[in-house]
Amino acid sequence: MAPVKVFGSAAFTNVARVLVCLEEVGADYEIVDIDFHVKEHKGPEHLARNPFGQVPAFQDGDLMLFQSRAISRYVLSKYKTDEVNLLREGEGDPEESALVDVWLDVEALQYDPAMSSVFFQHRVVPALGGTPDESFIGESVEKLKNVLDVYEARLTKHRYLAGDFVSLADLSHFPEAHYFMELPYAAVFDSYPRVRAWLEDLFARPAVKKVVSLMANDFSG
Amino acid sequence: MAPVKVFGSAAFTNVARVLVCLEEVGADYEIVDIDFHAKEHKGPEHLARNPFGQVPAFQDGDLMLFQSRAISRYVLSKYKTDEVNLLREGDPEESTLVDVWLDVEALQYDPAMSSVFFQHRVVPALGGTPDETIIGESIEKLRKVLDVYEARLTKRRYLAGDFVSLADLSHVPEAHYFMEMPYTAVFDSYPRVRAWLEDLFARPAAMKVVSLMTKDFRG
């Protein structure tokens, strides 16, 4: 069986999300870089994979997918075993898998926009020659604190977000968290001890360590 | 079996999303209004259902859920039959395409549509002036999404394939409000998208929920 392909550099948080799933299930995969400098992402070949010209895209045989959380679900479902069931699929678990869906949507719709806004203003805007919008950063940090208030309470009651089991809902947080910890705003997390402990637990996972090293390699390159 | 409960008025697009799913599967359900004027959404009882103090929340026995698309998935899976399988469970390629286009709806379509609605309808209701720049930027983002949808719906009858799914239905609530605003002409350049929306709005479940939305919006 040919290895699946992930299109896009590991430095992108949305690509890293898919890679951590592939590492968790031990799948064979290949990363195919897309050269943004020569606008390869807007060329017809890549648009056939991802009509928005974004990364990641993903290929398994004839199946072409995009949207990192959809790809992640596909990977975790395809390679699921009794030991590695990060979507909590199975007849006995409709409640557990529903809670994974709940907290994955919180990550996508509440956590990620706040985290990525701060990163974009602080790191990307200057790299493109602009000046970070501090007022926008301030608003994003406030939104993030509202989210972390909820996470702290949740993680005081459960070991992980969806319950006492790790899931895609937890893993989906690590790529933005990795970059955020390198920003001056990382101190925001100091008021949230359970959240910090939960993140440290995630960062200690072999799959996460592997992907963090890929992200660091690509970010410097 | 007790009917499931949906907390929040049908006028909210995120509540309407869940109601469409309940109507499609023919489930017994009850809507419990949450009084925002009295700040009920920030009270301890509602925060126990939805820790962000938002709507919808959803209860099935002891199970309490929030986030409308997560609730929708739960409903469509629980009440799935051979005829009504709007997540395409059992077919990995079809179900993953539902996931793809539902994420497009959530992360690309919904933010653009809801920004326009918020500026044009909510801001004035709160005593403010619509920010035309934000509206303009949101419309441009929406056009980029509709460009992709038009191409996709030229090749397939629905977004995930030649079968209707949650990915399509999830678009109905915001589309309903958008069609009541001066910006609807944006959709005139997208004939396949218009036809697809008309098809969705003609579904009995969509018609039922639109009537609930309209009643609640006035009330």
Coordinates of C-alpha atoms in Angstrom, one line a residue:
Chain A
M1 CA 0.0 0.0 0.0
A2 CA 1.5 3.3 -1.0
P3 CA 2.2 5.8 1.8
V4 CA -0.4 8.6 2.1
K5 CA 0.8 12.0 1.1
V6 CA 0.5 15.3 3.0
F7 CA 1.1 18.4 0.9
G8 CA 2.6 21.4 2.8
S9 CA 5.4 22.1 5.2
A10 CA 5.3 20.9 8.8
A11 CA 5.9 24.6 9.8
F12 CA 2.2 25.3 9.1
T13 CA 0.1 24.6 12.2
N14 CA -2.7 23.1 10.1
V15 CA -0.2 20.7 8.5
A16 CA 1.3 19.8 11.9
R17 CA -2.1 18.8 13.1
V18 CA -2.4 16.1 10.4
L19 CA 1.2 14.9 11.0
V20 CA 0.6 14.4 14.7
C21 CA -2.4 12.1 13.9
L22 CA -0.3 10.1 11.4
E23 CA 2.5 9.8 14.0
E24 CA 0.0 8.7 16.7
V25 CA -1.4 5.9 14.5
G26 CA 2.0 4.9 13.1
A27 CA 1.0 5.3 9.5
D28 CA 3.4 5.5 6.6
Y29 CA 3.3 8.9 5.1
E30 CA 5.3 11.3 2.9
I31 CA 5.4 15.1 3.1
V32 CA 5.4 16.9 -0.2
D33 CA 6.4 20.6 0.2
I34 CA 4.4 23.3 -1.6
D35 CA 6.6 26.3 -2.6
F36 CA 4.6 29.4 -1.6
H37 CA 7.4 31.7 -2.9
V38 CA 6.8 30.6 -6.5
K39 CA 3.0 30.6 -5.8
E40 CA 2.8 26.8 -6.3
H41 CA -0.2 26.9 -3.9
K42 CA -2.2 28.9 -6.4
G43 CA -1.2 26.8 -9.4
P44 CA -3.7 24.4 -11.0
E45 CA -2.1 21.2 -9.7
H46 CA -2.4 22.3 -6.1
L47 CA -5.8 23.9 -6.6
A48 CA -7.0 20.5 -7.8
R49 CA -6.0 19.2 -4.3
N50 CA -7.2 22.1 -2.2
P51 CA -9.5 24.5 -4.1
F52 CA -8.7 27.3 -1.6
G53 CA -5.0 27.1 -2.5
Q54 CA -4.1 26.3 1.1
V55 CA -2.2 23.7 3.0
P56 CA -2.6 20.9 4.0
A57 CA -4.0 18.8 1.3
F58 CA -3.9 15.0 1.6
Q59 CA -3.9 12.1 -0.7
D60 CA -4.7 8.4 -0.1
G61 CA -4.9 6.6 -3.4
D62 CA -7.5 8.4 -5.4
L63 CA -9.0 10.2 -2.5
M64 CA -7.9 13.9 -2.2
L65 CA -8.9 15.8 1.0
F66 CA -8.3 19.2 2.5
Q67 CA -9.2 21.0 5.9
S68 CA -6.8 19.7 8.5
R69 CA -9.4 18.5 11.0
A70 CA -11.3 16.6 8.3
I71 CA -8.1 14.9 7.3
S72 CA -7.2 14.2 10.9
R73 CA -10.6 12.5 11.4
Y74 CA -10.0 10.4 8.3
V75 CA -6.5 9.3 9.4
L76 CA -7.6 8.5 13.0
S77 CA -10.6 6.5 11.8
K78 CA -8.8 4.6 9.0
Y79 CA -5.9 3.5 11.2
K80 CA -7.9 3.1 14.4
T81 CA -7.1 0.1 16.7
D82 CA -8.4 -1.0 20.1
E83 CA -5.4 0.8 21.6
V84 CA -5.3 3.9 19.4
N85 CA -8.9 5.3 19.2
L86 CA -8.4 9.0 19.3
L87 CA -11.9 9.8 18.0
R88 CA -13.4 7.3 20.5
E89 CA -15.3 5.5 17.7
G90 CA -17.2 2.4 18.4
E91 CA -20.7 1.2 19.3
G92 CA -20.2 1.6 23.0
D93 CA -19.0 5.2 22.9
P94 CA -21.5 7.6 21.3
E95 CA -21.2 9.9 24.3
E96 CA -17.4 9.9 24.3
S97 CA -17.1 10.6 20.6
A98 CA -19.7 13.4 20.9
L99 CA -17.5 15.0 23.6
V100 CA -14.5 14.8 21.3
D101 CA -16.6 16.6 18.6
V102 CA -17.6 19.3 21.2
W103 CA -14.1 20.1 22.3
L104 CA -12.6 19.9 18.8
D105 CA -15.1 22.5 17.7
V106 CA -14.1 24.7 20.7
E107 CA -10.5 24.3 19.6
A108 CA -11.3 25.2 16.0
L109 CA -13.8 28.1 16.6
Q110 CA -12.6 29.6 19.9
Y111 CA -9.0 28.7 20.7
D112 CA -7.4 28.6 17.3
P113 CA -8.6 32.1 16.1
A114 CA -7.3 33.8 19.2
M115 CA -4.0 31.9 19.2
S116 CA -3.3 32.4 15.5
S117 CA -4.2 36.1 15.6
V118 CA -1.6 36.8 18.2
F119 CA 1.0 34.7 16.3
F120 CA 0.1 36.4 13.0
Q121 CA 0.4 39.9 14.4
H122 CA 3.6 39.2 16.4
R123 CA 5.6 37.0 14.0
V124 CA 4.1 37.1 10.5
V125 CA 3.2 40.8 10.1
P126 CA 6.8 42.0 10.9
A127 CA 8.2 39.3 8.6
L128 CA 6.1 40.9 5.8
G129 CA 7.4 44.3 6.6
G130 CA 4.5 45.6 8.7
T131 CA 3.9 46.7 12.3
P132 CA 2.0 44.4 14.8
D133 CA -1.4 45.8 15.8
E134 CA -1.1 45.8 19.5
S135 CA -4.8 46.6 20.1
F136 CA -5.8 43.6 18.1
I137 CA -3.2 41.4 20.0
G138 CA -4.7 42.7 23.3
E139 CA -8.3 41.7 22.2
S140 CA -7.1 38.3 21.0
V141 CA -5.3 37.7 24.4
E142 CA -8.5 38.6 26.2
K143 CA -10.5 36.2 24.1
L144 CA -7.9 33.6 24.8
K145 CA -8.2 34.1 28.5
N146 CA -12.0 33.6 28.3
V147 CA -11.3 30.2 26.6
L148 CA -8.6 29.3 29.1
D149 CA -10.9 30.1 32.0
V150 CA -13.2 27.4 30.6
Y151 CA -10.4 24.9 30.0
E152 CA -9.0 25.3 33.5
A153 CA -12.4 24.5 35.0
R154 CA -12.8 21.5 32.6
L155 CA -9.4 20.1 33.2
T156 CA -9.9 20.4 37.0
K157 CA -12.7 17.8 36.5
H158 CA -11.2 15.7 33.8
R159 CA -7.7 14.6 32.8
Y160 CA -8.3 15.6 29.2
L161 CA -10.8 17.8 27.5
A162 CA -13.3 15.2 26.3
G163 CA -12.9 13.0 29.4
D164 CA -10.3 11.0 31.2
F165 CA -8.9 9.8 27.8
V166 CA -6.7 11.7 25.3
S167 CA -8.3 12.4 22.0
L168 CA -8.1 14.5 18.8
A169 CA -9.7 17.3 20.7
D170 CA -6.5 17.6 22.9
L171 CA -4.0 16.9 20.2
S172 CA -5.5 19.6 17.9
H173 CA -4.2 22.3 20.3
F174 CA -0.5 21.6 20.2
P175 CA 0.7 23.2 17.0
E176 CA -0.6 26.7 18.0
A177 CA 0.5 26.1 21.6
H178 CA 4.1 25.3 20.4
Y179 CA 4.5 28.6 18.6
F180 CA 2.7 30.6 21.3
M181 CA 5.2 29.4 24.0
E182 CA 7.9 31.2 22.0
L183 CA 6.1 34.5 22.1
P184 CA 6.3 37.1 24.9
Y185 CA 2.6 36.4 25.7
A186 CA 3.3 32.9 26.9
A187 CA 2.9 34.2 30.5
V188 CA -0.8 34.3 29.9
F189 CA -0.7 30.6 30.6
D190 CA 0.9 31.0 34.0
S191 CA -2.5 31.7 35.6
Y192 CA -3.8 28.4 34.4
P193 CA -1.9 25.5 36.1
R194 CA -4.2 22.7 35.0
V195 CA -3.9 23.9 31.4
R196 CA -0.1 24.1 31.6
A197 CA 0.0 20.6 33.1
W198 CA -2.2 19.3 30.3
L199 CA -0.1 21.0 27.6
E200 CA 3.1 19.6 29.2
D201 CA 1.5 16.1 29.1
L202 CA 0.7 16.5 25.4
F203 CA 4.2 17.8 24.5
A204 CA 5.7 14.8 26.2
R205 CA 4.0 12.4 23.8
P206 CA 6.4 10.8 21.3
A207 CA 4.2 11.7 18.3
V208 CA 4.1 15.4 19.4
K209 CA 7.8 15.5 20.0
K210 CA 8.4 14.1 16.5
V211 CA 6.2 16.7 14.9
V212 CA 7.6 19.6 16.9
S213 CA 11.1 18.7 15.6
L214 CA 9.7 18.7 12.0
M215 CA 8.0 22.1 12.7
A216 CA 11.3 23.5 14.0
N217 CA 13.3 22.2 11.1
D218 CA 10.9 23.7 8.5
F219 CA 10.4 27.0 10.3
S220 CA 14.1 27.7 10.4
G221 CA 14.6 26.5 6.8
Chain B
M1 CA -38.0 8.0 26.0
A2 CA -38.0 11.6 27.0
P3 CA -37.7 14.1 24.1
V4 CA -34.3 15.7 23.8
K5 CA -34.0 19.3 24.7
V6 CA -32.5 22.2 22.8
F7 CA -31.7 25.3 24.8
G8 CA -31.9 28.6 22.9
S9 CA -34.3 30.3 20.5
A10 CA -34.6 29.2 16.9
A11 CA -33.8 32.7 15.8
F12 CA -30.1 32.0 16.5
T13 CA -28.5 30.4 13.4
N14 CA -26.5 28.0 15.6
V15 CA -29.7 26.8 17.3
A16 CA -31.5 26.5 13.9
R17 CA -28.7 24.3 12.6
V18 CA -29.5 21.7 15.3
L19 CA -33.2 22.0 14.7
V20 CA -32.8 21.2 11.0
C21 CA -31.1 18.0 12.0
L22 CA -33.8 17.0 14.5
E23 CA -36.5 17.7 11.9
E24 CA -34.6 15.7 9.2
V25 CA -34.4 12.6 11.4
G26 CA -38.0 13.1 12.8
A27 CA -36.9 13.1 16.4
D28 CA -39.0 14.2 19.3
Y29 CA -37.6 17.4 20.8
E30 CA -38.4 20.4 23.0
I31 CA -37.0 23.9 22.6
V32 CA -36.3 25.6 25.9
D33 CA -35.8 29.4 25.5
I34 CA -32.9 31.1 27.3
D35 CA -33.7 34.7 28.3
F36 CA -30.7 36.8 27.2
H37 CA -32.3 40.0 28.4
A38 CA -32.4 38.6 31.9
K39 CA -28.8 37.3 31.4
E40 CA -30.0 33.8 31.9
H41 CA -27.2 32.7 29.5
K42 CA -24.6 33.7 32.0
G43 CA -26.3 32.2 35.0
P44 CA -25.0 29.1 36.7
E45 CA -27.7 26.8 35.4
H46 CA -27.0 27.6 31.8
L47 CA -23.2 27.7 32.3
A48 CA -23.5 24.1 33.5
R49 CA -24.9 23.3 30.0
N50 CA -22.6 25.5 28.0
P51 CA -19.5 26.8 29.8
F52 CA -19.2 29.7 27.3
G53 CA -22.7 30.9 28.1
Q54 CA -23.8 30.5 24.5
V55 CA -26.6 28.8 22.7
P56 CA -27.4 26.1 21.7
A57 CA -27.0 23.6 24.5
F58 CA -28.5 20.2 24.2
Q59 CA -29.6 17.5 26.6
D60 CA -30.3 13.8 26.0
G61 CA -30.9 12.2 29.3
D62 CA -27.7 12.7 31.3
L63 CA -25.7 13.8 28.3
M64 CA -25.2 17.6 28.0
L65 CA -23.6 18.9 24.8
F66 CA -22.8 22.3 23.2
Q67 CA -21.3 23.5 19.9
S68 CA -24.0 23.2 17.2
R69 CA -22.1 21.1 14.8
A70 CA -21.1 18.6 17.5
I71 CA -24.7 18.4 18.6
S72 CA -25.8 18.0 14.9
R73 CA -23.4 15.1 14.4
Y74 CA -24.7 13.4 17.6
V75 CA -28.3 13.8 16.5
L76 CA -27.7 12.6 12.9
S77 CA -25.7 9.6 14.2
K78 CA -28.2 8.6 17.0
Y79 CA -31.2 8.7 14.7
K80 CA -29.6 7.5 11.6
T81 CA -31.5 5.0 9.4
D82 CA -30.8 3.5 6.0
E83 CA -32.9 6.3 4.4
V84 CA -31.7 9.2 6.5
N85 CA -27.9 9.1 6.8
L86 CA -26.8 12.7 6.6
L87 CA -23.3 12.0 7.9
R88 CA -22.8 9.1 5.4
E89 CA -21.7 6.9 8.2
G90 CA -20.5 3.5 7.0
D91 CA -18.8 4.9 3.9
P92 CA -15.4 6.3 4.8
E93 CA -14.9 8.3 1.6
E94 CA -18.3 9.8 1.6
S95 CA -18.2 10.6 5.3
T96 CA -14.8 12.3 5.1
L97 CA -16.1 14.5 2.3
V98 CA -18.9 15.6 4.6
D99 CA -16.3 16.4 7.2
V100 CA -14.3 18.5 4.6
W101 CA -17.2 20.6 3.5
L102 CA -18.7 21.0 7.0
D103 CA -15.3 22.5 8.0
V104 CA -15.4 24.8 5.0
E105 CA -18.9 25.9 6.1
A106 CA -17.7 26.5 9.7
L107 CA -14.3 28.1 9.0
Q108 CA -14.8 30.0 5.7
Y109 CA -18.5 30.5 4.9
D110 CA -20.0 31.1 8.4
P111 CA -17.5 33.8 9.5
A112 CA -18.1 35.9 6.3
M113 CA -21.9 35.5 6.4
S114 CA -22.3 36.2 10.1
S115 CA -20.1 39.3 10.0
V116 CA -22.3 40.9 7.4
F117 CA -25.4 40.0 9.4
F118 CA -23.9 41.2 12.6
Q119 CA -22.9 44.6 11.1
H120 CA -26.1 45.1 9.1
R121 CA -28.8 43.9 11.6
V122 CA -27.3 43.4 15.1
V123 CA -25.1 46.5 15.4
P124 CA -28.0 49.0 14.6
A125 CA -30.3 47.1 16.9
L126 CA -27.7 47.7 19.7
G127 CA -27.7 51.4 18.8
G128 CA -24.5 51.4 16.7
T129 CA -23.6 52.2 13.1
P130 CA -22.7 49.3 10.7
D131 CA -19.0 49.2 9.7
E132 CA -19.2 49.3 5.9
T133 CA -15.5 48.4 5.6
I134 CA -16.0 45.2 7.6
I135 CA -19.0 44.4 5.4
G136 CA -17.1 45.0 2.3
E137 CA -14.2 42.8 3.4
S138 CA -16.6 40.1 4.5
I139 CA -18.4 40.2 1.1
E140 CA -15.0 39.8 -0.7
K141 CA -14.2 36.8 1.5
L142 CA -17.7 35.4 0.8
R143 CA -17.1 35.7 -2.9
K144 CA -13.9 33.7 -2.7
V145 CA -15.9 30.9 -1.0
L146 CA -18.7 31.1 -3.5
D147 CA -16.2 30.9 -6.4
V148 CA -15.2 27.5 -4.9
Y149 CA -18.7 26.4 -4.2
E150 CA -19.9 27.3 -7.8
A151 CA -17.1 25.1 -9.3
R152 CA -17.8 22.3 -6.9
L153 CA -21.6 22.3 -7.5
T154 CA -21.0 22.3 -11.2
K155 CA -19.4 18.9 -10.7
R156 CA -21.6 17.5 -8.0
R157 CA -25.2 17.9 -7.0
Y158 CA -24.3 18.7 -3.4
L159 CA -21.1 19.7 -1.7
A160 CA -19.9 16.3 -0.5
G161 CA -21.1 14.4 -3.5
D162 CA -24.3 13.6 -5.3
F163 CA -26.0 13.1 -1.9
V164 CA -27.3 15.7 0.5
S165 CA -25.5 15.8 3.9
L166 CA -25.0 17.8 7.0
A167 CA -22.4 19.8 5.0
D168 CA -25.2 21.3 2.9
L169 CA -27.8 21.7 5.6
S170 CA -25.4 23.5 7.9
H171 CA -25.5 26.5 5.4
V172 CA -29.2 27.0 5.6
P173 CA -29.6 29.3 8.7
E174 CA -27.1 32.0 7.7
A175 CA -28.3 31.8 4.1
H176 CA -31.9 32.4 5.3
Y177 CA -30.9 35.7 7.0
F178 CA -28.6 36.8 4.2
M179 CA -31.4 36.6 1.7
E180 CA -33.2 39.3 3.7
M181 CA -30.4 41.8 3.4
P182 CA -29.4 44.2 0.6
Y183 CA -26.4 42.1 -0.2
T184 CA -28.2 39.1 -1.7
A185 CA -27.2 40.2 -5.2
V186 CA -23.8 38.7 -4.4
F187 CA -25.4 35.3 -5.0
D188 CA -26.7 36.3 -8.5
S189 CA -23.3 35.6 -10.0
Y190 CA -23.4 32.1 -8.7
P191 CA -26.3 30.2 -10.5
R192 CA -25.3 26.7 -9.2
V193 CA -25.1 28.0 -5.7
R194 CA -28.5 29.7 -6.0
A195 CA -30.1 26.5 -7.3
W196 CA -28.5 24.4 -4.5
L197 CA -29.8 26.8 -1.9
E198 CA -33.3 26.8 -3.4
D199 CA -33.2 23.0 -3.3
L200 CA -32.2 23.0 0.4
F201 CA -34.8 25.6 1.3
A202 CA -37.5 23.5 -0.4
R203 CA -36.8 20.6 2.0
P204 CA -39.7 20.2 4.6
A205 CA -37.2 20.2 7.5
A206 CA -35.7 23.5 6.3
M207 CA -39.1 25.0 5.7
K208 CA -40.2 24.1 9.2
V209 CA -37.1 25.6 10.8
V210 CA -37.3 28.8 8.8
S211 CA -40.8 29.3 10.1
L212 CA -39.6 28.8 13.7
M213 CA -36.7 31.2 13.0
T214 CA -39.0 33.9 11.6
K215 CA -41.5 33.6 14.5
D216 CA -38.8 33.9 17.1
F217 CA -36.9 36.7 15.3
R218 CA -40.0 39.0 15.5
G219 CA -40.9 37.9 19.1

